[in-house]
Each structure stands twice: as structure tokens, then as C-alpha cells.
Amino acid sequence: MSKDNNEELMRFRKIDISNYIKALKSLICLRKMIINELSGEFYFGSKLNYKNKQGDPQTPDFITKLSNTAWIGELKRSLPEPKNFTSEEEYVEKIVEKLIEQLQKYDESFKELDSYQHDIILMTPSLATDAIGVLKFKYLEKENVNNLFKHNFALLLYTLESGANNTEFIYIKLDYGTITDKKATDILKVGYKKVLGELKEDLAKFKIYEESKQTPFEYVMVLLWTQIFPEIIKKSRVEKIIEWKDRKEHIFEVKLDELIEYLHKMYTLPSLSATDKKQFTTKIIQKAMTMFSKVKIKSERTRKLEPLVTYGEKDGSMVFRVVYKKLREKKELDFILKSIYLEQGEIEDKETQRELINYPRLDTWF
């Protein structure tokens, strides 16, 4: 991969991460509405087992329980652009029909929602105007949405906008379809808006909204460096997970399985079933940690550029040696992206090459 390709790749990855963060914030905003305005329950997904047919369990992005109904929801952080296809017909065939097929898997009775009639909810960013237009006017209306779904279907659009005094707010609105709950319909027809400051506590608590195989690994790297490692350092004397080596630099070792256990303990989101929603997989954490070896800073001891993380095996376990310090740049993500894509030249890891060269893959949002 050439330097120009790496720069373009870094730009794409930054957009993808930005879209992920916006989607997460919007989902947290929706959760606030469900709990505060509708006195409902909100879950960051779970496995749903079919009641009346055979088939694999379904894992939606979110599930809500209201007084008289439930929602099974799918959240898309982006939609492919129709202009990148040869025709609207090709876009409908390759994107829209696959999306509808995915949503139709939720159009059945589930054991876990046995006492609830449920709606099918699709949340997408409002800025995907061309994609939304094709979905609504070239497919849903043409095919008649009532013929596509037995349950009510609704399309919610979300956006992040800037307000006065440098404030940001999230806005969610019902754009198409029908919601069973009348109060929810009344709220979302007008639009539900929250300033980010009002979601501060939830934003600090909820950092990931889906299984991390779908989460950008660079985002996981930033999360580890800015949130997880400082927490581990504070708790190290009690949990004995860190071995201090130096006073100037916080140097510690952590086993992969210990790190995974800590993440599961601290960052497993509330789901409909408390036993099946561990967000962080071993694969994504191992990848994020090994990619830190490409991020280098000047050592306080040697005055040379050295990787933030080195790794190896000890007693049959993968172990990471972390040189922890606050990154000097204000934006940790920019620092990490530049280190990975611009300062390292060729990306040697073949799996990473395959994943990144093909970005944006059409299957990343399914």
C-alpha cells in the first residue's frame, strides 16, 4: 500500500470511527427517551430465539420493553451511497433487499418476548439522504411495507447537530412507518432532542453498543488507552494486575485473559439476557493491543522512539508490556491513526491488509 493509499485509508477509517461514535451517542439518547419519557426498559441487544419456527437466534442491536409493546431495533452507523452503484436497481438488489431480509428475520414471535407484540425499528443517520430516499420511495412504498412485514415497521433518523455556545445535541425523529405505542409516536413525530451534556453520565458508562467484531479496532485502542488503562492503574494495588517498573513511566504487564476478564466485568452492557452479552471478544482486544506496537513515542529513559506496547508469551498466556503515559496530542485518535497508517509505511499484517484495503465493505453494516 502506497503512502497515498494509506492517507486515503486513514481518512476512511476516521470517518467510520466518527460514524460509530455518533451512532453510539444516538442509541444512548434513545435509551434516555425510553426510560425517562416512556417508563420503559432498554437493552443493548440479546439473543432472541424463535418461538414458532426453526432458525438461528437473532441478535438485534437493541430491544425495548414498553407498557404494551416491545421494539426490536437495528442501528446502522452508515448506509452505502447509491451514487457508487451503476443504477438504482443495482442498489436496491445489493443493499436495500439485503437490509429488508435482515429486518424480516425480526418479523417473527420470539420466546423472550412471548407476552409482547413488537415493532421492528430501523435507525439510520439522517445525512444518508439519497440512501433513505431509495429505501422509502423506490422500495418500501413500491412493494408496500405492509406486505413486507407482519409487525409494525418504523424508520427513525438520528443526527448530531451544533447549537449555541458550542453545544451539541442529538435529534431522533420518526421518518417513516408506524409505531404501536401512541406516546412514543407523539414524541418521535415532533422529534426527541437531548443536549450531549444531559447524557454525560451515560456517555461515561456506555462505550460500545455491539459485539466488538463490528467495532473499529482503532476506536477500541483509544478506549483502552484513555479509559481502561487509567482505571486499571488505579485499581492495581487491589487487583494486583499491574507490576510497576518505573516512576517516570507507568510500565506494567497484563495478560490477555486478565484484560478480557476486566472488560467483561466493567463494560458488559445491560441486555435482555444477562448471560449472553459480553461485548469484547478476545480477537478484537488482541488485535488492538498488538497494533499498539506500531505506535511509538520517545522513551523517558532511553530518549529513543519505542513502541507503547510489546508482547510475548509467559506461562502459556499472551502477555503485554505497556508503557503508559498520556499522549501529548490532544486527539489520541489522530495520533494513533497517524502512527498506524502514515509513519509505519507498509502494513505488514496480511489480515489487516485484507480488512482495510476492502474498506468500506458492504457487509460491515449488516
mmCIF file of C-alpha atoms in Angstrom, residues 231-244 252-255 257-259 261-262 265:
data_model
loop_
_atom_site.group_PDB
_atom_site.id
_atom_site.type_symbol
_atom_site.label_atom_id
_atom_site.label_comp_id
_atom_site.label_asym_id
_atom_site.label_seq_id
_atom_site.Cartn_x
_atom_site.Cartn_y
_atom_site.Cartn_z
ATOM 1 C CA GLU A 231 -8.824 2.560 35.591
ATOM 2 C CA ILE A 232 -6.596 -0.493 35.830
ATOM 3 C CA ILE A 233 -3.734 1.622 37.166
ATOM 4 C CA LYS A 234 -5.943 3.000 39.931
ATOM 5 C CA LYS A 235 -7.166 -0.459 40.861
ATOM 6 C CA SER A 236 -3.829 -2.216 40.546
ATOM 7 C CA ARG A 237 -2.978 -2.298 44.229
ATOM 8 C CA VAL A 238 -6.173 -4.171 44.949
ATOM 9 C CA GLU A 239 -6.484 -6.355 41.872
ATOM 10 C CA LYS A 240 -2.717 -6.897 41.506
ATOM 11 C CA ILE A 241 -2.979 -6.769 37.743
ATOM 12 C CA ILE A 242 -0.067 -4.368 37.281
ATOM 13 C CA GLU A 243 3.580 -4.645 38.117
ATOM 14 C CA TRP A 244 5.201 -1.216 38.475
ATOM 15 C CA PHE A 252 3.105 -2.657 33.595
ATOM 16 C CA GLU A 253 2.369 -6.105 32.302
ATOM 17 C CA VAL A 254 -1.093 -7.510 31.762
ATOM 18 C CA LYS A 255 -2.189 -10.895 30.479
ATOM 19 C CA ASP A 257 -7.136 -13.165 29.578
ATOM 20 C CA GLU A 258 -6.919 -10.831 32.598
ATOM 21 C CA LEU A 259 -7.647 -7.830 30.387
ATOM 22 C CA GLU A 261 -11.942 -10.554 32.259
ATOM 23 C CA TYR A 262 -11.655 -6.943 33.421
ATOM 24 C CA LYS A 265 -16.628 -7.193 34.431
#
